[in-house]
């Protein structure tokens, strides 16, 4: 074992330099990091894994992020928006199966029509579950008024990844224009916090030209922003995107997976009681990826409950798992993988962020 790694962990002072040291050590030397993350998770979170049924509402997007398979300029995508009847069926599935929460995710549209569509879904989901269903949104950057409106209609949590907290890198993976403005994304995150959402952010790991310093800064960024939830995963290439050109400069998949797991473990140690999602992108990179994330410190899983006929069209990256599966298959798979990770599925619980609850008590 590496005594320097053990020393840093014992001291518990995670500044940028020390985080870079921890991120740069190999598998054997990283063992104390994973051991500590497991200890922290056991103490602050326990073995419960909370489930969020994921509804990929629409792949229509006004933005052109250079990494994303459903970006506006990818003309080979068959665009869809799920109608209210199918959305209701998916919500019903989550209620019947006692998932406790749903996530509604979509491409970014800022029209009044879209705002109204989401509002109707929120009202419906709240009514159908008599307020018992936790509702997370992940529908991109919106005006503060829209965030407020959706909060009133029943949304509790919002996930908006910063993707990278390094502004220079941000503009290497997004077009440098007003629609993809870095400051606006930051502003959206603070707007969400001031609207009273449990606020989540996250990044992609293994982006072209991303350094360990960038990743260490991302961890510090999340701590400074005092987030309640995090969803981060490896960057996975997609051949119909501009970033695919840089595929030869990427870290091998196994290293991207290892770094992702280490980032999850470090974030768990640094922010002990936040919710951390085990993301689908990990599964696309390696068999058992989500299970490994639960072991590393994650406590949230998002079984895909999007109606089967739409799944193939929400291809953010290659090899996205579950696109052929119906919702029922996903549930069985989730139960098995949670058990393999030594945890249990916390059916029927909303699984709110303890970090958020704690802040409410203190304020
Ligand atoms: N449109 C909203 C937004 O961008 O915030 C929400 C949906 S978007 C598809 C959800 C997340 O997918 C993004 O925040 C991004 O991190 C992730 N994503 C997109 N393309 C990806 C890729 N090629 N590899 C890994 N993650 C990707
Ligand atoms: Fe649209 Fe989100 Fe994909 Fe960017 S990441 S292109 S905003 S769906």
mmCIF file of C-alpha atoms and ligand atoms in Angstrom:
data_model
loop_
_atom_site.group_PDB
_atom_site.id
_atom_site.type_symbol
_atom_site.label_atom_id
_atom_site.label_comp_id
_atom_site.label_asym_id
_atom_site.label_seq_id
_atom_site.Cartn_x
_atom_site.Cartn_y
_atom_site.Cartn_z
ATOM 1 C CA UNK A 1 0.000 0.000 0.000
ATOM 2 C CA UNK A 2 1.085 3.560 -0.676
ATOM 3 C CA UNK A 3 1.604 5.318 2.650
ATOM 4 C CA UNK A 4 1.361 8.781 1.039
ATOM 5 C CA UNK A 5 -2.159 7.952 -0.222
ATOM 6 C CA UNK A 6 -3.108 6.649 3.212
ATOM 7 C CA UNK A 7 -1.686 9.801 4.806
ATOM 8 C CA UNK A 8 -3.697 12.122 2.532
ATOM 9 C CA UNK A 9 -6.874 10.206 3.266
ATOM 10 C CA UNK A 10 -6.248 10.182 7.000
ATOM 11 C CA UNK A 11 -5.679 13.944 7.002
ATOM 12 C CA UNK A 12 -8.868 14.535 5.008
ATOM 13 C CA UNK A 13 -7.613 17.759 3.398
ATOM 14 C CA UNK A 14 -8.473 17.466 -0.260
ATOM 15 C CA UNK A 15 -7.035 20.453 -2.074
ATOM 16 C CA UNK A 16 -6.352 20.459 -5.799
ATOM 17 C CA UNK A 17 -2.716 19.291 -5.527
ATOM 18 C CA UNK A 18 -3.568 16.364 -3.295
ATOM 19 C CA UNK A 19 -6.505 15.358 -5.477
ATOM 20 C CA UNK A 20 -4.174 15.274 -8.491
ATOM 21 C CA UNK A 21 -1.840 13.005 -6.533
ATOM 22 C CA UNK A 22 -4.713 10.668 -5.698
ATOM 23 C CA UNK A 23 -6.059 10.700 -9.241
ATOM 24 C CA UNK A 24 -2.672 9.863 -10.694
ATOM 25 C CA UNK A 25 -1.937 6.717 -8.681
ATOM 26 C CA UNK A 26 -2.436 3.244 -10.134
ATOM 27 C CA UNK A 27 -4.836 0.453 -9.180
ATOM 28 C CA UNK A 28 -2.852 -0.979 -6.268
ATOM 29 C CA UNK A 29 -2.062 2.414 -4.718
ATOM 30 C CA UNK A 30 -5.695 3.522 -5.108
ATOM 31 C CA UNK A 31 -7.031 0.762 -2.870
ATOM 32 C CA UNK A 32 -7.156 2.959 0.284
ATOM 33 C CA UNK A 33 -9.298 5.473 -1.631
ATOM 34 C CA UNK A 34 -11.916 2.842 -2.468
ATOM 35 C CA UNK A 35 -11.774 1.398 1.057
ATOM 36 C CA UNK A 36 -12.377 4.830 2.590
ATOM 37 C CA UNK A 37 -15.220 5.599 0.147
ATOM 38 C CA UNK A 38 -16.926 2.304 1.070
ATOM 39 C CA UNK A 39 -16.566 3.155 4.772
ATOM 40 C CA UNK A 40 -17.992 6.651 4.298
ATOM 41 C CA UNK A 41 -20.857 5.332 2.210
ATOM 42 C CA UNK A 42 -21.729 2.687 4.803
ATOM 43 C CA UNK A 43 -21.722 5.291 7.602
ATOM 44 C CA UNK A 44 -23.600 8.146 5.906
ATOM 45 C CA UNK A 45 -25.739 6.429 3.266
ATOM 46 C CA UNK A 46 -25.943 2.744 4.202
ATOM 47 C CA UNK A 47 -26.639 -0.071 1.731
ATOM 48 C CA UNK A 48 -29.835 1.394 0.269
ATOM 49 C CA UNK A 49 -29.899 2.087 -3.450
ATOM 50 C CA UNK A 50 -32.658 4.481 -4.489
ATOM 51 C CA UNK A 51 -34.291 4.006 -7.848
ATOM 52 C CA UNK A 52 -35.343 6.643 -10.343
ATOM 53 C CA UNK A 53 -37.328 5.395 -13.330
ATOM 54 C CA UNK A 54 -35.787 7.244 -16.275
ATOM 55 C CA UNK A 55 -38.103 8.609 -18.960
ATOM 56 C CA UNK A 56 -36.224 9.903 -22.010
ATOM 57 C CA UNK A 57 -39.031 12.241 -22.957
ATOM 58 C CA UNK A 58 -37.725 13.714 -26.189
ATOM 59 C CA UNK A 59 -34.587 13.709 -28.326
ATOM 60 C CA UNK A 60 -35.452 17.023 -29.953
ATOM 61 C CA UNK A 61 -32.691 19.462 -29.031
ATOM 62 C CA UNK A 62 -31.888 23.026 -30.003
ATOM 63 C CA UNK A 63 -28.240 22.656 -29.002
ATOM 64 C CA UNK A 64 -25.198 21.323 -30.723
ATOM 65 C CA UNK A 65 -22.868 19.960 -28.037
ATOM 66 C CA UNK A 66 -19.932 18.485 -29.922
ATOM 67 C CA UNK A 67 -20.020 15.132 -28.098
ATOM 68 C CA UNK A 68 -23.712 14.275 -28.089
ATOM 69 C CA UNK A 69 -25.396 11.879 -30.511
ATOM 70 C CA UNK A 70 -28.731 13.721 -30.435
ATOM 71 C CA UNK A 71 -27.233 17.170 -31.153
ATOM 72 C CA UNK A 72 -29.343 19.356 -33.414
ATOM 73 C CA UNK A 73 -27.177 18.949 -36.515
ATOM 74 C CA UNK A 74 -27.146 15.139 -36.467
ATOM 75 C CA UNK A 75 -29.573 14.665 -39.314
ATOM 76 C CA UNK A 76 -29.600 10.864 -39.057
ATOM 77 C CA UNK A 77 -31.493 10.930 -35.757
ATOM 78 C CA UNK A 78 -35.189 10.085 -35.957
ATOM 79 C CA UNK A 79 -36.675 12.758 -33.680
ATOM 80 C CA UNK A 80 -39.477 11.962 -31.230
ATOM 81 C CA UNK A 81 -41.370 13.420 -28.333
ATOM 82 C CA UNK A 82 -43.355 10.951 -26.239
ATOM 83 C CA UNK A 83 -47.071 11.740 -26.077
ATOM 84 C CA UNK A 84 -48.844 12.237 -22.753
ATOM 85 C CA UNK A 85 -50.564 8.801 -22.874
ATOM 86 C CA UNK A 86 -47.255 6.946 -23.173
ATOM 87 C CA UNK A 87 -45.693 9.175 -20.507
ATOM 88 C CA UNK A 88 -48.590 8.315 -18.184
ATOM 89 C CA UNK A 89 -48.011 4.604 -18.821
ATOM 90 C CA UNK A 90 -44.344 4.980 -17.894
ATOM 91 C CA UNK A 91 -45.257 6.925 -14.728
ATOM 92 C CA UNK A 92 -47.783 4.209 -13.869
ATOM 93 C CA UNK A 93 -45.050 1.601 -14.337
ATOM 94 C CA UNK A 94 -42.830 3.466 -11.853
ATOM 95 C CA UNK A 95 -45.699 3.702 -9.349
ATOM 96 C CA UNK A 96 -46.747 0.043 -9.675
ATOM 97 C CA UNK A 97 -43.152 -1.090 -9.339
ATOM 98 C CA UNK A 98 -42.637 1.134 -6.296
ATOM 99 C CA UNK A 99 -39.611 2.947 -7.714
ATOM 100 C CA UNK A 100 -40.135 5.961 -5.437
ATOM 101 C CA UNK A 101 -38.908 8.485 -8.018
ATOM 102 C CA UNK A 102 -38.773 9.269 -11.702
ATOM 103 C CA UNK A 103 -36.377 11.328 -13.822
ATOM 104 C CA UNK A 104 -37.626 13.165 -16.870
ATOM 105 C CA UNK A 105 -34.767 13.840 -19.248
ATOM 106 C CA UNK A 106 -34.808 15.432 -22.671
ATOM 107 C CA UNK A 107 -33.027 17.510 -25.244
ATOM 108 C CA UNK A 108 -33.039 21.235 -24.535
ATOM 109 C CA UNK A 109 -36.050 23.180 -25.788
ATOM 110 C CA UNK A 110 -36.938 26.560 -24.320
ATOM 111 C CA UNK A 111 -40.330 27.171 -25.955
ATOM 112 C CA UNK A 112 -43.497 28.014 -24.024
ATOM 113 C CA UNK A 113 -45.037 24.853 -25.463
ATOM 114 C CA UNK A 114 -42.288 22.684 -23.996
ATOM 115 C CA UNK A 115 -42.539 24.438 -20.606
ATOM 116 C CA UNK A 116 -46.272 23.710 -20.597
ATOM 117 C CA UNK A 117 -45.737 20.062 -21.656
ATOM 118 C CA UNK A 118 -43.356 19.469 -18.724
ATOM 119 C CA UNK A 119 -45.689 21.288 -16.356
ATOM 120 C CA UNK A 120 -48.590 19.022 -17.380
ATOM 121 C CA UNK A 121 -46.478 15.908 -16.870
ATOM 122 C CA UNK A 122 -45.430 17.129 -13.411
ATOM 123 C CA UNK A 123 -49.016 17.819 -12.377
ATOM 124 C CA UNK A 124 -50.108 14.427 -13.736
ATOM 125 C CA UNK A 125 -47.291 12.501 -12.003
ATOM 126 C CA UNK A 126 -47.977 14.259 -8.688
ATOM 127 C CA UNK A 127 -51.695 13.531 -8.975
ATOM 128 C CA UNK A 128 -51.256 9.885 -10.080
ATOM 129 C CA UNK A 129 -48.938 9.135 -7.153
ATOM 130 C CA UNK A 130 -50.749 11.360 -4.629
ATOM 131 C CA UNK A 131 -47.501 13.238 -4.198
ATOM 132 C CA UNK A 132 -45.568 10.119 -3.263
ATOM 133 C CA UNK A 133 -43.289 10.071 -6.299
ATOM 134 C CA UNK A 134 -40.030 12.016 -6.215
ATOM 135 C CA UNK A 135 -39.525 13.883 -9.481
ATOM 136 C CA UNK A 136 -36.174 14.885 -10.971
ATOM 137 C CA UNK A 137 -35.908 16.932 -14.131
ATOM 138 C CA UNK A 138 -32.982 17.057 -16.521
ATOM 139 C CA UNK A 139 -34.162 19.281 -19.349
ATOM 140 C CA UNK A 140 -31.238 21.650 -19.731
ATOM 141 C CA UNK A 141 -30.892 25.405 -19.301
ATOM 142 C CA UNK A 142 -34.171 27.251 -18.832
ATOM 143 C CA UNK A 143 -35.182 30.676 -17.530
ATOM 144 C CA UNK A 144 -35.495 31.075 -13.780
ATOM 145 C CA UNK A 145 -39.231 31.660 -14.277
ATOM 146 C CA UNK A 146 -39.532 28.252 -15.963
ATOM 147 C CA UNK A 147 -37.573 26.555 -13.180
ATOM 148 C CA UNK A 148 -39.928 28.198 -10.659
ATOM 149 C CA UNK A 149 -42.979 27.148 -12.617
ATOM 150 C CA UNK A 150 -41.813 23.523 -12.770
ATOM 151 C CA UNK A 151 -40.997 23.548 -9.065
ATOM 152 C CA UNK A 152 -44.531 24.707 -8.237
ATOM 153 C CA UNK A 153 -45.920 21.989 -10.545
ATOM 154 C CA UNK A 154 -44.170 19.258 -8.533
ATOM 155 C CA UNK A 155 -40.479 18.868 -9.472
ATOM 156 C CA UNK A 156 -38.099 18.406 -6.537
ATOM 157 C CA UNK A 157 -34.704 17.869 -8.067
ATOM 158 C CA UNK A 158 -32.838 19.063 -11.151
ATOM 159 C CA UNK A 159 -29.739 17.650 -12.777
ATOM 160 C CA UNK A 160 -27.688 19.976 -14.982
ATOM 161 C CA UNK A 161 -24.153 18.851 -15.639
ATOM 162 C CA UNK A 162 -21.477 21.507 -15.995
ATOM 163 C CA UNK A 163 -19.738 18.893 -18.223
ATOM 164 C CA UNK A 164 -16.367 20.479 -17.382
ATOM 165 C CA UNK A 165 -15.721 23.313 -14.930
ATOM 166 C CA UNK A 166 -12.706 24.391 -17.010
ATOM 167 C CA UNK A 167 -14.065 27.136 -19.262
ATOM 168 C CA UNK A 168 -11.399 26.497 -21.922
ATOM 169 C CA UNK A 169 -12.203 22.799 -22.089
ATOM 170 C CA UNK A 170 -15.923 23.596 -22.013
ATOM 171 C CA UNK A 171 -15.504 25.533 -25.249
ATOM 172 C CA UNK A 172 -13.532 22.682 -26.811
ATOM 173 C CA UNK A 173 -16.560 20.416 -26.392
ATOM 174 C CA UNK A 174 -19.244 23.008 -27.154
ATOM 175 C CA UNK A 175 -19.587 25.574 -29.938
ATOM 176 C CA UNK A 176 -18.358 28.940 -28.692
ATOM 177 C CA UNK A 177 -21.610 30.869 -29.056
ATOM 178 C CA UNK A 178 -24.427 32.361 -27.002
ATOM 179 C CA UNK A 179 -26.482 29.134 -27.016
ATOM 180 C CA UNK A 180 -23.614 27.302 -25.338
ATOM 181 C CA UNK A 181 -22.421 30.034 -23.000
ATOM 182 C CA UNK A 182 -20.420 28.780 -19.998
ATOM 183 C CA UNK A 183 -21.547 31.601 -17.676
ATOM 184 C CA UNK A 184 -25.195 30.918 -18.523
ATOM 185 C CA UNK A 185 -24.749 27.302 -17.483
ATOM 186 C CA UNK A 186 -23.263 28.428 -14.162
ATOM 187 C CA UNK A 187 -26.099 30.903 -13.742
ATOM 188 C CA UNK A 188 -28.653 28.139 -14.343
ATOM 189 C CA UNK A 189 -27.106 26.100 -11.551
ATOM 190 C CA UNK A 190 -27.373 28.962 -9.059
ATOM 191 C CA UNK A 191 -30.914 29.741 -10.274
ATOM 192 C CA UNK A 192 -31.884 26.128 -9.559
ATOM 193 C CA UNK A 193 -30.430 26.365 -6.074
ATOM 194 C CA UNK A 194 -32.239 29.612 -5.342
ATOM 195 C CA UNK A 195 -35.533 28.108 -6.584
ATOM 196 C CA UNK A 196 -35.156 25.465 -3.861
ATOM 197 C CA UNK A 197 -34.368 22.430 -6.010
ATOM 198 C CA UNK A 198 -32.155 19.621 -4.815
ATOM 199 C CA UNK A 199 -29.520 20.540 -7.347
ATOM 200 C CA UNK A 200 -27.230 18.140 -9.133
ATOM 201 C CA UNK A 201 -24.383 18.601 -11.523
ATOM 202 C CA UNK A 202 -21.617 16.470 -12.974
ATOM 203 C CA UNK A 203 -19.024 16.105 -15.655
ATOM 204 C CA UNK A 204 -17.791 13.720 -18.323
ATOM 205 C CA UNK A 205 -14.552 11.936 -17.594
ATOM 206 C CA UNK A 206 -11.931 11.131 -20.216
ATOM 207 C CA UNK A 207 -12.741 13.987 -22.588
ATOM 208 C CA UNK A 208 -10.124 14.791 -25.202
ATOM 209 C CA UNK A 209 -7.486 17.146 -23.742
ATOM 210 C CA UNK A 210 -8.860 16.815 -20.199
ATOM 211 C CA UNK A 211 -6.111 16.700 -17.562
ATOM 212 C CA UNK A 212 -6.040 15.307 -14.039
ATOM 213 C CA UNK A 213 -5.856 18.940 -12.854
ATOM 214 C CA UNK A 214 -9.170 19.536 -14.637
ATOM 215 C CA UNK A 215 -10.737 16.586 -12.838
ATOM 216 C CA UNK A 216 -9.355 17.714 -9.473
ATOM 217 C CA UNK A 217 -10.788 21.190 -10.125
ATOM 218 C CA UNK A 218 -14.139 19.606 -11.060
ATOM 219 C CA UNK A 219 -14.261 17.901 -7.653
ATOM 220 C CA UNK A 220 -13.434 21.205 -5.924
ATOM 221 C CA UNK A 221 -16.057 22.953 -8.071
ATOM 222 C CA UNK A 222 -18.771 20.542 -6.926
ATOM 223 C CA UNK A 223 -17.735 20.979 -3.303
ATOM 224 C CA UNK A 224 -17.728 24.783 -3.621
ATOM 225 C CA UNK A 225 -21.119 24.828 -5.287
ATOM 226 C CA UNK A 226 -22.319 22.645 -2.410
ATOM 227 C CA UNK A 227 -24.311 20.388 -4.705
ATOM 228 C CA UNK A 228 -26.885 17.891 -3.429
ATOM 229 C CA UNK A 229 -26.516 15.287 -6.172
ATOM 230 C CA UNK A 230 -24.017 14.280 -8.805
ATOM 231 C CA UNK A 231 -24.248 12.342 -12.041
ATOM 232 C CA UNK A 232 -20.896 11.852 -13.725
ATOM 233 C CA UNK A 233 -19.728 9.249 -16.158
ATOM 234 C CA UNK A 234 -17.127 8.499 -18.780
ATOM 235 C CA UNK A 235 -17.177 10.318 -22.095
ATOM 236 C CA UNK A 236 -18.197 7.776 -24.730
ATOM 237 C CA UNK A 237 -17.536 8.581 -28.365
ATOM 238 C CA UNK A 238 -20.273 8.735 -31.005
ATOM 239 C CA UNK A 239 -19.277 8.606 -34.646
ATOM 240 C CA UNK A 240 -21.930 11.070 -35.820
ATOM 241 C CA UNK A 241 -20.491 13.889 -33.696
ATOM 242 C CA UNK A 242 -17.642 16.374 -34.340
ATOM 243 C CA UNK A 243 -15.689 15.212 -31.265
ATOM 244 C CA UNK A 244 -15.315 11.773 -32.859
ATOM 245 C CA UNK A 245 -12.452 13.265 -34.900
ATOM 246 C CA UNK A 246 -10.355 13.295 -31.719
ATOM 247 C CA UNK A 247 -10.988 9.648 -30.827
ATOM 248 C CA UNK A 248 -7.333 8.703 -31.338
ATOM 249 C CA UNK A 249 -6.371 11.066 -28.496
ATOM 250 C CA UNK A 250 -8.672 9.464 -25.932
ATOM 251 C CA UNK A 251 -7.599 7.394 -22.956
ATOM 252 C CA UNK A 252 -8.301 3.667 -23.398
ATOM 253 C CA UNK A 253 -11.765 2.661 -22.175
ATOM 254 C CA UNK A 254 -10.403 0.778 -19.160
ATOM 255 C CA UNK A 255 -8.610 3.941 -17.967
ATOM 256 C CA UNK A 256 -11.690 6.094 -18.467
ATOM 257 C CA UNK A 257 -13.673 3.597 -16.381
ATOM 258 C CA UNK A 258 -11.020 3.469 -13.653
ATOM 259 C CA UNK A 259 -10.824 7.270 -13.469
ATOM 260 C CA UNK A 260 -14.619 7.524 -13.296
ATOM 261 C CA UNK A 261 -14.759 5.064 -10.409
ATOM 262 C CA UNK A 262 -12.004 6.955 -8.626
ATOM 263 C CA UNK A 263 -13.805 10.275 -9.142
ATOM 264 C CA UNK A 264 -16.964 8.743 -7.613
ATOM 265 C CA UNK A 265 -14.973 7.401 -4.644
ATOM 266 C CA UNK A 266 -13.243 10.754 -4.053
ATOM 267 C CA UNK A 267 -16.478 12.711 -4.300
ATOM 268 C CA UNK A 268 -18.084 10.329 -1.808
ATOM 269 C CA UNK A 269 -15.223 10.959 0.620
ATOM 270 C CA UNK A 270 -15.409 14.742 0.087
ATOM 271 C CA UNK A 271 -19.210 15.125 0.084
ATOM 272 C CA UNK A 272 -20.329 12.345 2.365
ATOM 273 C CA UNK A 273 -24.117 12.626 2.285
ATOM 274 C CA UNK A 274 -24.914 13.679 -1.291
ATOM 275 C CA UNK A 275 -26.672 11.435 -3.795
ATOM 276 C CA UNK A 276 -24.339 10.048 -6.452
ATOM 277 C CA UNK A 277 -25.737 8.283 -9.506
ATOM 278 C CA UNK A 278 -24.299 5.169 -11.049
ATOM 279 C CA UNK A 279 -24.601 6.151 -14.708
ATOM 280 C CA UNK A 280 -25.517 4.216 -17.827
ATOM 281 C CA UNK A 281 -22.428 5.490 -19.674
ATOM 282 C CA UNK A 282 -20.275 3.353 -17.369
ATOM 283 C CA UNK A 283 -22.226 0.290 -18.426
ATOM 284 C CA UNK A 284 -21.612 1.182 -22.064
ATOM 285 C CA UNK A 285 -17.862 1.032 -21.394
ATOM 286 C CA UNK A 286 -17.593 -2.124 -19.317
ATOM 287 C CA UNK A 287 -19.731 -5.047 -18.212
ATOM 288 C CA UNK A 288 -20.837 -4.565 -14.622
ATOM 289 C CA UNK A 289 -19.945 -0.850 -14.788
ATOM 290 C CA UNK A 290 -22.904 0.351 -12.751
ATOM 291 C CA UNK A 291 -22.307 -2.319 -10.121
ATOM 292 C CA UNK A 292 -18.699 -1.154 -9.791
ATOM 293 C CA UNK A 293 -19.948 2.423 -9.331
ATOM 294 C CA UNK A 294 -22.203 1.332 -6.449
ATOM 295 C CA UNK A 295 -19.196 -0.293 -4.823
ATOM 296 C CA UNK A 296 -17.134 2.870 -5.381
ATOM 297 C CA UNK A 297 -19.644 5.100 -3.574
ATOM 298 C CA UNK A 298 -22.707 5.705 -5.779
ATOM 299 C CA UNK A 299 -26.182 5.169 -4.279
ATOM 300 C CA UNK A 300 -28.633 5.968 -7.078
ATOM 301 C CA UNK A 301 -29.676 3.865 -10.080
ATOM 302 C CA UNK A 302 -31.853 4.975 -12.938
ATOM 303 C CA UNK A 303 -33.620 2.025 -14.575
ATOM 304 C CA UNK A 304 -34.771 3.051 -18.020
ATOM 305 C CA UNK A 305 -38.564 3.000 -18.253
ATOM 306 C CA UNK A 306 -38.822 4.809 -21.586
ATOM 307 C CA UNK A 307 -41.269 2.927 -23.840
ATOM 308 C CA UNK A 308 -39.185 0.414 -25.840
ATOM 309 C CA UNK A 309 -40.037 1.850 -29.258
ATOM 310 C CA UNK A 310 -38.234 5.156 -28.472
ATOM 311 C CA UNK A 311 -35.101 3.798 -26.810
ATOM 312 C CA UNK A 312 -32.919 3.356 -29.885
ATOM 313 C CA UNK A 313 -33.496 6.977 -30.861
ATOM 314 C CA UNK A 314 -32.038 8.374 -27.624
ATOM 315 C CA UNK A 315 -28.520 7.330 -28.545
ATOM 316 C CA UNK A 316 -26.230 9.859 -26.856
ATOM 317 C CA UNK A 317 -23.211 7.622 -27.467
ATOM 318 C CA UNK A 318 -22.330 4.251 -28.919
ATOM 319 C CA UNK A 319 -23.269 0.950 -27.225
ATOM 320 C CA UNK A 320 -25.830 2.599 -24.961
ATOM 321 C CA UNK A 321 -27.172 -0.383 -22.998
ATOM 322 C CA UNK A 322 -30.781 -1.310 -22.605
ATOM 323 C CA UNK A 323 -31.931 0.093 -25.929
ATOM 324 C CA UNK A 324 -33.391 -3.285 -26.866
ATOM 325 C CA UNK A 325 -34.892 -3.956 -23.448
ATOM 326 C CA UNK A 326 -38.446 -3.355 -22.369
ATOM 327 C CA UNK A 327 -38.977 -1.647 -19.025
ATOM 328 C CA UNK A 328 -39.698 -4.917 -17.212
ATOM 329 C CA UNK A 329 -36.319 -6.356 -18.215
ATOM 330 C CA UNK A 330 -34.573 -3.302 -16.879
ATOM 331 C CA UNK A 331 -36.198 -3.722 -13.463
ATOM 332 C CA UNK A 332 -35.103 -7.361 -13.157
ATOM 333 C CA UNK A 333 -31.598 -6.429 -14.268
ATOM 334 C CA UNK A 334 -31.412 -3.612 -11.725
ATOM 335 C CA UNK A 335 -32.462 -5.844 -8.824
ATOM 336 C CA UNK A 336 -29.775 -8.366 -9.713
ATOM 337 C CA UNK A 337 -27.003 -5.824 -10.106
ATOM 338 C CA UNK A 338 -27.869 -4.057 -6.825
ATOM 339 C CA UNK A 339 -27.675 -7.395 -5.034
ATOM 340 C CA UNK A 340 -24.331 -8.213 -6.648
ATOM 341 C CA UNK A 341 -22.985 -4.889 -5.342
ATOM 342 C CA UNK A 342 -23.914 -5.965 -1.790
ATOM 343 C CA UNK A 343 -26.746 -3.410 -1.547
ATOM 344 C CA UNK A 344 -30.549 -3.543 -1.531
ATOM 345 C CA UNK A 345 -33.113 -1.620 -3.616
ATOM 346 C CA UNK A 346 -34.973 0.895 -1.418
ATOM 347 C CA UNK A 347 -38.391 0.452 -3.025
ATOM 348 C CA UNK A 348 -41.070 2.995 -2.262
ATOM 349 C CA UNK A 349 -38.692 5.635 -0.939
ATOM 350 C CA UNK A 350 -38.120 9.003 -2.614
ATOM 351 C CA UNK A 351 -34.462 8.907 -1.639
ATOM 352 C CA UNK A 352 -34.048 12.654 -1.254
ATOM 353 C CA UNK A 353 -30.560 14.059 -0.851
ATOM 354 C CA UNK A 354 -29.605 13.947 2.830
ATOM 355 C CA UNK A 355 -27.191 16.776 2.152
ATOM 356 C CA UNK A 356 -30.094 18.964 1.026
ATOM 357 C CA UNK A 357 -32.215 18.009 4.051
ATOM 358 C CA UNK A 358 -29.338 18.802 6.387
ATOM 359 C CA UNK A 359 -28.876 22.249 4.840
ATOM 360 C CA UNK A 360 -32.585 22.972 5.258
ATOM 361 C CA UNK A 361 -32.365 22.132 8.970
ATOM 362 C CA UNK A 362 -29.307 24.319 9.444
ATOM 363 C CA UNK A 363 -30.678 27.355 7.579
HETATM 364 N N1 LIG B 1 -30.132 18.141 -22.626
HETATM 365 C C1 LIG B 1 -29.928 18.158 -21.231
HETATM 366 C C2 LIG B 1 -28.527 18.624 -20.895
HETATM 367 O O1 LIG B 1 -27.668 18.577 -21.758
HETATM 368 O O2 LIG B 1 -28.330 19.016 -19.732
HETATM 369 C C3 LIG B 1 -30.179 16.816 -20.569
HETATM 370 C C4 LIG B 1 -30.017 15.618 -21.408
HETATM 371 S S1 LIG B 1 -28.325 15.307 -21.905
HETATM 372 C C5 LIG B 1 -28.523 14.062 -23.079
HETATM 373 C C6 LIG B 1 -27.721 14.448 -20.462
HETATM 374 C C7 LIG B 1 -26.239 14.234 -20.381
HETATM 375 O O3 LIG B 1 -25.803 13.284 -21.341
HETATM 376 C C8 LIG B 1 -25.365 15.420 -20.650
HETATM 377 O O4 LIG B 1 -25.287 16.275 -19.526
HETATM 378 C C9 LIG B 1 -24.031 14.785 -21.019
HETATM 379 O O5 LIG B 1 -23.114 14.828 -19.945
HETATM 380 C C10 LIG B 1 -24.403 13.328 -21.334
HETATM 381 N N2 LIG B 1 -23.838 12.924 -22.628
HETATM 382 C C11 LIG B 1 -24.164 13.375 -23.844
HETATM 383 N N3 LIG B 1 -23.354 12.834 -24.779
HETATM 384 C C12 LIG B 1 -22.484 12.022 -24.136
HETATM 385 C C13 LIG B 1 -21.395 11.204 -24.538
HETATM 386 N N4 LIG B 1 -21.022 11.134 -25.805
HETATM 387 N N5 LIG B 1 -20.732 10.487 -23.586
HETATM 388 C C14 LIG B 1 -21.113 10.553 -22.300
HETATM 389 N N6 LIG B 1 -22.122 11.321 -21.849
HETATM 390 C C15 LIG B 1 -22.807 12.053 -22.749
HETATM 391 FE FE1 LIG B 2 -28.787 18.610 -26.408
HETATM 392 FE FE2 LIG B 2 -28.173 17.833 -23.898
HETATM 393 FE FE3 LIG B 2 -27.186 16.535 -26.067
HETATM 394 FE FE4 LIG B 2 -26.297 18.999 -25.507
HETATM 395 S S1 LIG B 2 -26.057 17.148 -24.225
HETATM 396 S S2 LIG B 2 -26.914 18.250 -27.546
HETATM 397 S S3 LIG B 2 -28.160 19.943 -24.708
HETATM 398 S S4 LIG B 2 -29.319 16.661 -25.423
#
